[in-house]
RNA sequence: GCGGCUGUAGCUCAGCUGGAUAGAGCGGGAGCUUCCUAAGCUCUAGGUCGGGGGUUCGAGUCCUCCCAGCCGCACCA
């Protein structure tokens, strides 16, 4: 509706400018900052002033003079320095808005987009930093799907890497446990590993010679056999299972778990390595600090200017492969650039496909994407560049350009949060503290969710002491999920989140529960109307006949803004700045809550007036529900 | 040293491709509940948008220099 109006207005303005001045100008109507300045504004007269050598107001007058207004536009005025401000026919617009859905759902087709996110090392419990990744990835997926794109979600499991190796060392060498003993350890297994991982770090520090255990383990993990490999498989599986359960509490799902062991075991890397070698993209160093390593020289590209070491190690001198090496092979596979595929198996308990060495014949098609978006924190920007450089060196420049690093800043602990975790000593006066899996410093995702649910239960019980416990639990879960997800999307991606318990646990103001509460209020109005035997819904026909003077500016402001949902989602998904969705949702909810107090519906005797207010409520509810769905915030019936 | 990010109200942060009077939440002060759930609303105080220079009709937004903080530049990821 809004888009169509804007386009037809732009066309007419462009034609006027062409006719008047013989200039071709791209007219871009925008939304004025205050509604009394109109609903759409055209600032082009200001830009044309120099070119046409007239003052902008005069240009505005001239354009407006012969302009035929499209249906739905009531009036045009020249205001300020020379803005053309257009005023819409409010009832017509409202009727159209009630008729259509906030985002026209097109069926998913066309080019496939792979979104890779979460990617937690399978050696410890998920912490709140991982949650930022998972939530951003998930919201991106939901946005893209809502816009009609075909999306495949992959979660990369680094089950042959150093971090897993360290926990294997912890069980095998530090604790002296065998497979059966580790297998019998009780849940929460990821919490046990969290502590053990930190312990191993200290154990290495006490005697650096112990790092030999890590090397040995890494080799066995890559080779895939021996006690250490068995332990690795067991630990990774138990941990991933825990991660998936944590993510499910948040409503985050995956299509495919891509396991690093399969990339190695199925010779993906060997093929990628061979191509890189033949293309001259990597070379074997014979002396210097990288002697015995296969490295990718980066010195010649300006993108990598100023590196201390201009060469990136792809294969270590002991023959094991670095993460970037494996990631290049993985990225090639994602685009279908390796002439090989994974084998796949369905992981029944966790309801997800995973890549394996030996799988089933009947499985969905994975990979072969046209675009790949990797959700990875900004500290790994350099490595993502190296992956792209790898594709470029193999002459896959198109695919390199379609490899998008969705970068976001990390989550750190506020000084207060560090104190509460007993890490107060780790912060130097008032500075935030970076989380560290290696040191065991961080807020575990499940702990935070537990706290959020406990607080939700308290809040609900305080409002309704009679509520049965099952219903209470259910509501608490929905509120906790919304609080946490919204907390993670509301901040812009290039800002470090200084995690603070009070803030994260707040259900007021800029919060997920605030949005939920607004929707519950809107729903309550409709329910009460039905109970009173009144119309609980306004039809588009009724809306179209609302007398113009009943549209108070604040009611109109809300309904007009709900028309922007699709635009906002599109801009957010394209710019990868998903916080815009959160801000928009908050803005709508704040406006609605203000109206809620100013314009009561149930007590309003005049049916036209009631219809006007209800139409705004309806449009709001539809819009915010859509936004919540895209952010993954569930909407409870009651709170 | 090189690269990236950040600096806006007491605190946490918005401010979309430069545009009309710089906003929100929290916190502070004053109020609102026989009336659709107060997880709410209204009013109020609080700002040389880190600093200097520049570009232009117009700069929180673009360019440049400087200051401060954080993060990268591993045979970890």
XYZ file of C-alpha atoms (C1' of nucleotides) in Angstrom:
716
model
C 0.000 0.000 0.000
C 2.601 2.483 1.117
C 5.079 1.303 -1.495
C 2.536 1.576 -4.289
C 1.562 5.089 -3.243
C 5.164 6.135 -2.976
C 6.028 4.751 -6.386
C 3.145 6.389 -8.188
C 3.899 9.686 -6.488
C 7.563 9.446 -7.466
C 6.649 8.768 -11.083
C 4.388 11.783 -11.290
C 6.929 14.071 -9.660
C 9.669 12.888 -11.983
C 7.476 13.530 -14.994
C 6.747 17.070 -13.744
C 10.424 17.816 -13.246
C 11.288 16.436 -16.659
C 8.579 18.554 -18.285
C 9.437 21.739 -16.379
C 13.224 21.718 -16.404
C 14.232 18.963 -18.807
C 16.159 17.318 -15.998
C 15.922 13.657 -15.067
C 15.721 13.305 -11.324
C 15.123 10.280 -9.134
C 12.360 11.309 -6.793
C 12.584 9.682 -3.366
C 9.619 10.483 -1.216
C 10.362 10.090 2.469
C 8.407 10.135 5.676
C 8.507 13.525 7.432
C 9.649 13.577 11.038
C 6.326 14.845 12.383
C 2.923 13.886 11.102
C 1.612 17.462 11.013
C 4.145 17.939 8.208
C 2.321 15.374 6.130
C 2.587 11.677 5.447
C 5.057 11.671 2.596
C 7.561 14.383 1.768
C 9.602 15.120 -1.293
C 12.831 17.040 -0.601
C 13.956 17.081 -4.241
C 13.297 20.779 -4.756
C 16.192 21.448 -2.413
C 18.520 19.250 -4.404
C 17.400 20.762 -7.714
C 17.926 24.333 -6.543
C 21.516 24.553 -7.677
C 21.009 22.763 -10.960
C 17.965 24.804 -11.958
C 19.202 28.024 -10.375
C 15.951 28.863 -8.680
C 15.084 28.961 -5.067
C 13.746 25.685 -3.708
C 10.372 27.007 -2.610
C 9.668 28.328 -6.077
C 10.639 24.973 -7.585
C 8.311 23.282 -5.148
C 5.449 25.571 -6.169
C 6.056 24.894 -9.834
C 6.140 21.122 -9.426
C 3.045 21.094 -7.244
C 1.061 23.403 -9.539
C 0.473 20.862 -12.292
C 0.734 17.727 -10.242
C -2.143 15.290 -10.471
C -2.475 13.571 -7.113
C -2.876 9.785 -7.122
C -5.896 8.157 -5.485
C -5.435 8.095 -1.728
C -3.518 11.379 -1.642
C -5.677 14.203 -0.383
C -3.452 17.259 -0.569
C 0.001 18.657 -1.243
C 1.614 21.652 0.498
C 4.934 23.424 0.178
C 6.576 23.817 3.537
C 9.832 24.703 5.217
C 12.725 25.437 2.866
C 10.857 23.838 -0.040
C 9.604 20.426 0.940
C 6.616 19.091 -0.959
C 4.478 17.530 1.731
C 1.694 15.128 0.831
C -1.300 14.323 2.979
C -3.074 11.002 2.589
C -6.731 10.125 2.688
C -6.723 8.413 6.045
C -9.799 6.208 5.833
C -8.890 4.912 2.385
C -5.423 4.104 3.605
C -6.635 2.386 6.776
C -9.070 0.250 4.821
C -6.347 -0.897 2.437
C -4.070 -1.656 5.359
C -6.669 -3.831 7.106
C -7.197 -5.717 3.871
C -3.581 -6.737 3.331
C -1.095 -8.629 5.487
C 1.960 -6.807 6.835
C 4.247 -8.860 4.628
C 2.780 -10.452 1.536
C 3.910 -14.042 1.925
C 5.436 -15.189 -1.299
C 6.324 -18.859 -1.515
C 9.988 -19.557 -0.945
C 11.729 -20.144 -4.229
C 14.676 -19.021 -6.285
C 18.263 -18.972 -5.182
C 19.198 -20.606 -1.942
C 20.835 -18.684 0.864
C 22.855 -20.579 3.450
C 23.005 -18.983 6.866
C 25.607 -20.477 9.161
C 25.260 -19.609 12.813
C 25.730 -20.705 16.437
C 28.926 -22.744 15.762
C 29.708 -23.352 19.403
C 32.734 -25.499 20.095
C 31.411 -28.842 21.390
C 33.478 -28.771 24.548
C 31.556 -26.698 27.084
C 28.207 -25.139 27.937
C 26.813 -22.338 25.762
C 27.231 -18.866 27.231
C 25.507 -15.574 26.550
C 28.041 -14.631 23.888
C 26.946 -17.671 21.893
C 23.368 -16.578 22.384
C 23.981 -13.305 20.616
C 25.232 -15.264 17.628
C 22.360 -17.745 17.636
C 19.667 -15.118 18.094
C 21.032 -12.816 15.393
C 21.399 -15.761 13.024
C 17.911 -16.993 13.786
C 16.316 -13.567 13.382
C 18.112 -13.129 10.077
C 16.761 -16.476 8.905
C 13.241 -15.585 9.980
C 13.503 -12.225 8.192
C 14.793 -13.723 4.966
C 12.147 -16.432 4.990
C 9.405 -13.914 5.685
C 10.603 -11.963 2.660
C 10.261 -15.082 0.541
C 13.837 -16.327 0.323
C 14.847 -19.979 0.401
C 17.142 -20.405 3.387
C 19.155 -23.313 4.755
C 20.445 -23.083 8.313
C 23.731 -24.722 9.120
C 25.402 -25.050 12.481
C 29.081 -25.924 12.210
C 30.413 -28.403 14.734
C 34.167 -28.213 15.207
C 34.633 -31.763 16.437
C 38.290 -32.084 15.430
C 39.623 -28.846 16.872
C 41.875 -27.796 19.699
C 39.092 -26.871 22.107
C 37.511 -30.313 22.024
C 40.996 -31.840 22.222
C 41.582 -30.029 25.494
C 38.522 -31.518 27.155
C 39.485 -34.956 25.860
C 42.862 -34.417 27.530
C 41.028 -33.366 30.657
C 39.048 -36.599 30.891
C 41.752 -38.959 29.589
C 44.955 -37.580 31.055
C 44.051 -35.253 33.896
C 41.207 -37.375 35.294
C 42.297 -40.748 33.888
C 38.738 -41.680 32.857
C 37.759 -44.233 30.244
C 34.923 -44.110 27.739
C 32.362 -45.861 29.938
C 33.069 -43.578 32.882
C 32.647 -40.424 30.816
C 29.550 -41.889 29.234
C 28.045 -42.473 32.676
C 28.638 -38.929 33.927
C 25.367 -37.259 34.881
C 23.816 -34.185 33.305
C 24.410 -31.342 32.947
C 27.389 -32.740 31.103
C 28.161 -29.401 29.408
C 28.523 -27.812 32.851
C 31.005 -30.510 33.887
C 33.030 -29.822 30.755
C 32.859 -26.067 31.379
C 34.773 -26.528 34.613
C 37.090 -29.187 33.248
C 38.078 -27.053 30.256
C 39.229 -24.251 32.555
C 41.020 -26.771 34.742
C 42.948 -28.174 31.769
C 44.087 -24.658 30.896
C 45.624 -24.284 34.341
C 47.055 -27.802 34.141
C 48.949 -26.894 30.942
C 50.229 -23.732 32.586
C 51.630 -25.672 35.526
C 53.696 -27.770 33.162
C 53.857 -26.713 29.489
C 55.256 -30.134 28.557
C 51.699 -31.410 29.054
C 50.748 -29.688 25.778
C 52.144 -32.820 24.182
C 48.848 -34.493 25.190
C 46.969 -31.883 23.165
C 49.063 -32.527 20.040
C 48.614 -36.246 20.366
C 44.861 -35.854 20.853
C 44.494 -33.491 17.906
C 46.117 -36.065 15.651
C 43.828 -38.803 16.861
C 40.752 -36.616 16.429
C 41.732 -35.927 12.840
C 42.552 -39.568 12.133
C 39.290 -40.625 13.761
C 40.403 -43.731 15.620
C 41.758 -44.626 19.023
C 40.515 -43.958 22.548
C 40.921 -40.223 22.203
C 38.885 -40.157 19.003
C 36.181 -42.229 20.686
C 36.189 -39.912 23.665
C 36.031 -36.932 21.315
C 32.995 -38.344 19.524
C 31.223 -39.079 22.787
C 31.933 -35.678 24.305
C 31.020 -33.775 21.143
C 27.766 -35.681 20.828
C 26.727 -35.169 24.418
C 27.629 -31.492 24.301
C 25.924 -30.801 20.986
C 22.825 -32.483 22.329
C 22.881 -30.079 25.260
C 23.451 -27.072 22.992
C 20.493 -28.028 20.835
C 18.282 -28.268 23.904
C 19.438 -24.873 25.113
C 18.716 -23.362 21.705
C 15.338 -25.021 21.582
C 14.422 -23.235 24.805
C 14.954 -20.085 22.773
C 13.152 -21.307 19.684
C 16.301 -21.631 17.581
C 16.471 -24.514 15.069
C 18.793 -25.826 12.374
C 18.497 -27.724 9.118
C 21.941 -29.274 9.158
C 24.804 -29.779 11.567
C 27.971 -29.751 9.487
C 30.677 -31.614 11.311
C 34.290 -30.819 10.752
C 35.232 -34.481 11.086
C 33.222 -35.151 7.929
C 35.074 -32.408 6.050
C 38.317 -34.184 6.863
C 37.061 -37.763 6.714
C 35.427 -37.375 3.318
C 38.560 -35.764 1.905
C 36.919 -32.380 1.311
C 40.011 -30.762 2.609
C 42.331 -32.921 0.521
C 40.541 -31.787 -2.610
C 40.539 -28.146 -1.595
C 44.192 -28.420 -0.659
C 45.067 -29.927 -4.046
C 43.236 -27.116 -5.883
C 44.938 -24.456 -3.797
C 48.321 -26.042 -4.390
C 47.794 -26.308 -8.144
C 46.574 -22.722 -8.308
C 49.729 -21.632 -6.540
C 47.671 -20.192 -3.718
C 49.640 -22.026 -1.049
C 53.242 -23.082 -0.738
C 55.361 -25.288 1.494
C 57.778 -23.254 3.607
C 61.241 -24.746 3.899
C 62.744 -22.327 6.388
C 61.896 -19.464 8.690
C 59.359 -19.543 11.481
C 56.797 -21.369 9.358
C 59.198 -24.066 8.204
C 57.330 -27.248 7.370
C 53.950 -25.497 7.076
C 51.781 -24.962 4.037
C 50.976 -21.256 4.006
C 48.831 -18.899 1.962
C 50.828 -15.752 1.178
C 48.707 -12.646 1.665
C 51.320 -9.931 1.255
C 50.379 -8.873 -2.251
C 46.737 -7.994 -1.570
C 46.218 -4.551 -0.125
C 43.373 -5.926 1.971
C 45.947 -7.614 4.171
C 48.420 -4.740 4.318
C 50.439 -4.327 7.479
C 50.223 -7.866 8.830
C 53.070 -8.836 11.118
C 53.295 -12.169 9.355
C 52.031 -11.883 5.777
C 51.537 -15.649 5.483
C 48.596 -17.605 6.882
C 49.295 -21.174 7.952
C 46.863 -23.630 6.347
C 48.567 -26.926 7.249
C 50.716 -27.059 10.372
C 54.206 -28.522 10.351
C 52.848 -31.580 12.146
C 50.442 -32.184 9.263
C 47.220 -31.146 11.021
C 44.944 -28.627 9.341
C 44.094 -25.205 10.781
C 40.537 -24.017 11.158
C 40.818 -21.634 8.189
C 41.991 -24.475 5.988
C 38.965 -26.548 6.855
C 36.754 -23.497 6.554
C 37.910 -22.834 2.990
C 36.949 -26.390 2.034
C 33.605 -25.949 3.803
C 32.920 -22.664 2.057
C 33.707 -24.244 -1.332
C 31.245 -27.040 -0.577
C 28.536 -24.548 0.404
C 28.670 -23.074 -3.089
C 28.810 -26.508 -4.726
C 32.369 -25.875 -5.879
C 33.725 -29.220 -4.694
C 32.635 -32.133 -6.825
C 31.772 -34.089 -3.718
C 29.049 -34.100 -1.072
C 28.635 -35.109 2.538
C 26.827 -38.229 3.632
C 23.868 -37.473 5.881
C 22.085 -39.002 8.806
C 19.032 -37.834 10.696
C 19.659 -37.381 14.379
C 16.367 -38.584 15.649
C 16.425 -37.461 19.279
C 17.409 -33.957 18.283
C 15.374 -33.786 15.081
C 18.102 -32.471 12.818
C 20.277 -33.687 9.947
C 23.997 -34.027 10.399
C 26.879 -34.658 8.040
C 28.585 -38.005 8.620
C 31.033 -40.336 6.903
C 28.468 -42.994 6.217
C 24.831 -41.991 5.919
C 21.444 -42.772 4.419
C 20.479 -42.435 0.751
C 17.246 -40.595 1.296
C 17.953 -37.092 2.510
C 17.159 -33.495 1.537
C 19.503 -31.575 -0.765
C 22.031 -29.566 1.159
C 24.552 -26.991 0.008
C 24.872 -25.511 -3.505
C 23.833 -22.049 -2.383
C 23.910 -18.825 -4.370
C 24.718 -16.770 -1.313
C 26.344 -17.659 1.990
C 26.018 -15.618 5.154
C 28.313 -16.584 8.022
C 27.290 -15.229 11.398
C 30.597 -14.911 13.231
C 31.789 -12.374 15.747
C 33.861 -9.495 14.472
C 37.051 -10.713 16.096
C 37.188 -13.330 13.370
C 36.948 -10.799 10.523
C 40.539 -11.504 9.542
C 39.888 -15.245 9.210
C 36.752 -14.644 7.171
C 38.818 -12.488 4.848
C 41.304 -15.310 4.467
C 38.476 -17.685 3.530
C 37.304 -15.247 0.852
C 40.866 -14.825 -0.350
C 41.050 -18.615 -0.708
C 38.041 -18.601 -3.036
C 39.476 -15.722 -5.015
C 42.795 -17.483 -5.522
C 40.858 -20.372 -6.999
C 39.205 -17.900 -9.390
C 35.830 -18.164 -7.685
C 35.567 -14.405 -7.506
C 31.793 -14.392 -7.866
C 31.404 -16.753 -4.917
C 33.926 -14.795 -2.890
C 31.789 -11.719 -3.397
C 28.718 -13.673 -2.317
C 30.426 -14.831 0.865
C 29.081 -12.480 3.471
C 30.497 -12.165 6.933
C 27.687 -11.087 9.266
C 29.913 -9.604 11.950
C 28.765 -8.540 15.378
C 30.601 -7.417 18.498
C 31.074 -9.671 21.476
C 29.175 -9.818 24.741
C 31.288 -8.790 27.723
C 30.430 -8.675 31.407
C 29.653 -5.395 33.127
C 31.723 -4.794 36.257
C 28.650 -5.564 38.346
C 28.039 -8.831 36.509
C 31.693 -9.809 36.887
C 31.363 -9.169 40.621
C 28.275 -11.332 40.872
C 30.177 -14.185 39.230
C 32.993 -13.810 41.729
C 35.248 -12.330 39.060
C 35.285 -8.833 40.515
C 39.040 -9.020 40.916
C 39.445 -9.598 37.195
C 38.175 -6.117 36.312
C 40.337 -3.080 36.775
C 38.169 -0.326 38.147
C 34.968 -0.048 36.182
C 36.021 -1.810 32.995
C 33.950 -4.540 31.432
C 35.315 -8.063 31.447
C 35.631 -10.210 28.356
C 34.201 -13.698 28.759
C 36.559 -16.601 28.338
C 35.653 -20.240 27.918
C 39.291 -21.108 28.429
C 39.256 -19.439 31.840
C 35.730 -20.505 32.680
C 34.516 -16.912 32.913
C 31.031 -16.306 31.602
C 27.285 -16.492 32.150
C 25.902 -19.825 31.002
C 22.897 -19.585 28.708
C 20.825 -22.073 30.697
C 21.572 -20.333 33.973
C 20.335 -17.057 32.575
C 17.224 -18.692 31.120
C 16.545 -20.306 34.499
C 16.804 -16.941 36.208
C 14.515 -15.339 33.641
C 11.929 -18.068 34.073
C 12.080 -17.794 37.865
C 11.558 -14.062 37.674
C 8.707 -14.499 35.181
C 6.998 -16.941 37.537
C 7.236 -14.422 40.374
C 5.794 -11.649 38.242
C 2.928 -13.791 37.003
C 2.109 -15.152 40.455
C 2.076 -11.619 41.853
C -0.722 -10.790 39.391
C -2.669 -14.016 39.570
C -2.129 -16.114 42.682
C -4.794 -18.634 41.628
C -3.142 -19.641 38.364
C -2.493 -23.368 38.052
C 1.138 -24.319 37.895
C 1.193 -25.788 34.405
C -0.196 -22.610 32.901
C 2.179 -20.550 34.999
C 5.187 -22.539 33.789
C 4.119 -22.203 30.190
C 3.685 -18.430 30.408
C 6.975 -18.061 32.261
C 8.797 -19.862 29.473
C 7.334 -17.621 26.798
C 8.183 -14.477 28.717
C 11.738 -15.597 29.493
C 12.349 -16.449 25.862
C 11.081 -13.078 24.705
C 13.097 -11.189 27.295
C 16.333 -12.882 26.328
C 15.861 -12.766 22.559
C 14.855 -9.133 22.581
C 17.816 -8.268 24.769
C 20.081 -9.765 22.118
C 18.525 -8.088 19.072
C 17.893 -4.624 20.414
C 21.525 -3.515 20.356
C 23.239 -2.542 17.116
C 25.700 -5.195 15.964
C 28.851 -3.098 16.078
C 28.491 -2.333 19.734
C 29.864 -4.526 22.508
C 27.083 -5.586 24.837
C 28.152 -4.998 28.418
C 26.008 -7.687 29.982
C 24.283 -6.651 33.156
C 21.950 -8.913 35.132
C 19.539 -6.172 36.199
C 19.180 -4.971 32.658
C 18.819 -8.427 31.127
C 16.265 -9.391 33.765
C 14.204 -6.247 33.300
C 10.679 -6.728 31.988
C 9.951 -3.014 31.745
C 10.688 -0.369 29.178
C 12.821 -1.526 26.246
C 12.096 -5.201 26.706
C 10.535 -8.240 25.109
C 7.850 -8.559 27.795
C 6.836 -4.943 27.129
C 6.040 -5.924 23.537
C 4.197 -9.033 24.668
C 2.230 -7.055 27.190
C 1.153 -4.567 24.521
C -0.195 -7.363 22.354
C -1.965 -9.000 25.277
C -3.649 -5.668 25.963
C -4.774 -5.346 22.369
C -6.162 -8.890 22.459
C -7.965 -8.185 25.732
C -9.853 -5.326 24.144
C -11.168 -7.595 21.410
C -12.081 -10.282 23.882
C -13.971 -7.837 26.094
C -15.792 -6.399 23.099
C -16.992 -9.872 22.143
C -18.101 -10.525 25.696
C -20.129 -7.321 25.602
C -21.702 -8.401 22.340
C -19.998 -5.653 20.336
C -18.053 -5.973 17.106
C -14.528 -7.027 17.942
C -13.269 -6.465 14.439
C -13.432 -3.620 11.935
C -13.931 -4.605 8.326
C -12.087 -2.732 5.577
C -15.460 -1.504 4.299
C -16.302 0.004 7.674
C -12.861 1.574 7.903
C -13.204 3.150 4.475
C -16.339 4.950 5.623
C -14.900 6.454 8.767
C -15.496 10.230 8.707
C -12.163 11.990 8.168
C -12.463 14.161 11.282
C -12.459 11.101 13.547
C -8.834 10.374 12.702
C -7.031 12.069 15.528
C -3.398 12.633 14.629
C -2.133 10.138 17.188
C -4.434 7.366 15.969
C -3.432 8.093 12.414
C 0.237 8.194 13.317
C 0.080 4.658 14.659
C -1.878 3.204 11.793
C 0.298 4.931 9.217
C 3.444 3.573 10.798
C 2.206 0.000 10.725
C 2.342 0.223 6.928
C 6.121 0.304 7.110
C 6.599 -3.251 8.373
C 7.791 -4.750 5.111
C 10.147 -1.861 4.358
C 11.691 -2.046 7.766
C 12.259 -5.794 7.589
C 13.794 -5.467 4.152
C 16.183 -2.727 5.165
C 17.128 -4.588 8.333
C 17.823 -7.862 6.517
C 19.747 -6.206 3.713
C 21.904 -4.099 5.991
C 22.245 -6.937 8.528
C 21.228 -4.450 11.198
C 18.444 -6.417 12.819
C 18.196 -4.099 15.803
C 16.141 -1.868 13.518
C 13.340 -4.401 13.742
C 13.489 -4.262 17.524
C 13.504 -0.462 17.600
C 10.592 -0.285 15.212
C 8.596 -2.763 17.279
C 9.276 -0.751 20.437
C 8.221 2.433 18.744
C 4.898 0.911 17.675
C 4.263 -0.534 21.120
C 4.993 2.778 22.841
C 2.571 4.575 20.565
C -0.079 1.957 21.132
C 0.289 2.057 24.898
C -0.116 5.806 24.890
C -3.325 5.514 22.837
C -4.537 2.767 25.106
C -4.735 5.287 27.910
C -5.971 8.202 25.824
C -8.600 6.471 23.709
C -10.636 3.882 25.579
C -12.665 1.669 23.278
C -15.011 -0.312 25.497
C -16.478 2.770 27.167
C -16.832 4.705 23.921
C -20.529 4.959 23.054
C -20.142 6.290 19.494
C -19.774 3.321 17.076
C -17.781 5.311 14.490
C -15.345 6.520 17.081
C -15.043 2.999 18.448
C -14.393 1.671 14.943
C -11.659 4.227 14.367
C -9.835 3.283 17.542
C -10.362 -0.394 16.971
C -9.001 -0.109 13.428
C -5.792 1.386 14.820
C -5.615 -1.360 17.434
C -6.149 -4.028 14.804
C -3.500 -2.648 12.472
C -1.093 -2.361 15.381
C -1.729 -5.886 16.556
C -1.195 -7.358 13.108
C 1.996 -5.403 12.594
C 3.553 -6.149 15.974
C 2.650 -9.830 15.799
C 4.517 -10.045 12.518
C 7.528 -8.289 13.981
C 7.495 -10.520 17.052
C 7.320 -13.621 14.919
C 10.342 -12.439 12.970
C 12.249 -11.742 16.171
C 11.158 -15.112 17.521
C 9.242 -13.607 20.432
C 6.248 -15.744 21.334
C 2.994 -13.968 22.113
C 1.158 -15.370 25.144
C -2.639 -15.234 25.396
C -2.423 -13.591 28.777
C 0.275 -12.357 31.099
C 53.262 -0.134 14.078
C 48.999 -1.614 10.767
C 43.689 -2.566 10.497
C 38.549 -2.576 12.566
C 34.923 -0.723 16.073
C 33.338 2.856 19.703
C 32.869 8.055 22.012
C 25.356 11.460 21.930
C 21.394 13.171 28.925
C 23.784 10.739 35.612
C 23.705 5.216 33.451
C 22.478 1.884 28.997
C 21.626 3.043 24.153
C 18.526 4.900 19.196
C 19.269 8.513 15.533
C 17.783 4.807 8.364
C 21.307 6.543 2.234
C 23.438 14.573 5.334
C 17.298 17.501 5.890
C 12.552 20.377 9.163
C 12.715 21.616 16.895
C 18.691 15.587 18.784
C 15.080 10.855 20.944
C 13.982 6.238 24.068
C 14.686 3.091 28.384
C 16.635 3.095 33.305
C 17.618 6.344 37.346
C 15.859 11.533 39.792
C 11.364 14.820 40.829
C 5.656 15.372 40.497
C 1.244 12.784 39.351
C -2.461 8.867 37.337
C -5.842 2.665 39.306
C -14.340 2.783 41.522
C -12.598 3.071 34.021
C -10.224 -2.483 28.057
C -4.223 -5.984 33.210
C 0.038 -0.106 36.558
C 4.960 -5.642 32.983
C 1.356 0.624 31.826
C 0.568 6.114 31.125
C 1.261 11.697 31.794
C 4.289 15.868 33.197
C 9.308 17.487 34.651
C 14.602 18.181 35.121
C 18.908 16.703 32.460
C 22.862 17.583 26.014
C 29.192 22.738 23.582
C 26.441 14.932 19.979
C 35.055 13.367 22.565
C 38.031 17.965 20.489
C 39.898 21.128 16.297
C 39.596 22.239 11.124
C 36.962 21.521 6.442
C 32.973 20.332 2.526
C 27.431 23.009 1.724
C 21.671 26.059 1.352
C 21.987 22.563 5.563
C 26.560 18.120 9.556
C 25.336 13.949 15.461
C 25.559 11.950 10.223
C 30.535 13.194 4.965
C 36.329 14.476 4.677
C 40.801 15.494 7.602
C 43.832 15.848 11.955
C 44.067 14.984 17.171
C 42.470 12.637 22.040
C 40.443 8.380 24.732
C 38.754 3.246 25.103
C 37.983 -1.758 23.131
C 39.128 -5.708 19.536
C 42.168 -8.011 15.807
C 47.073 -8.749 13.195
C 48.850 -17.504 16.174
C 51.456 -23.870 13.598
C 43.696 -21.160 18.999
C 39.071 -20.543 16.966
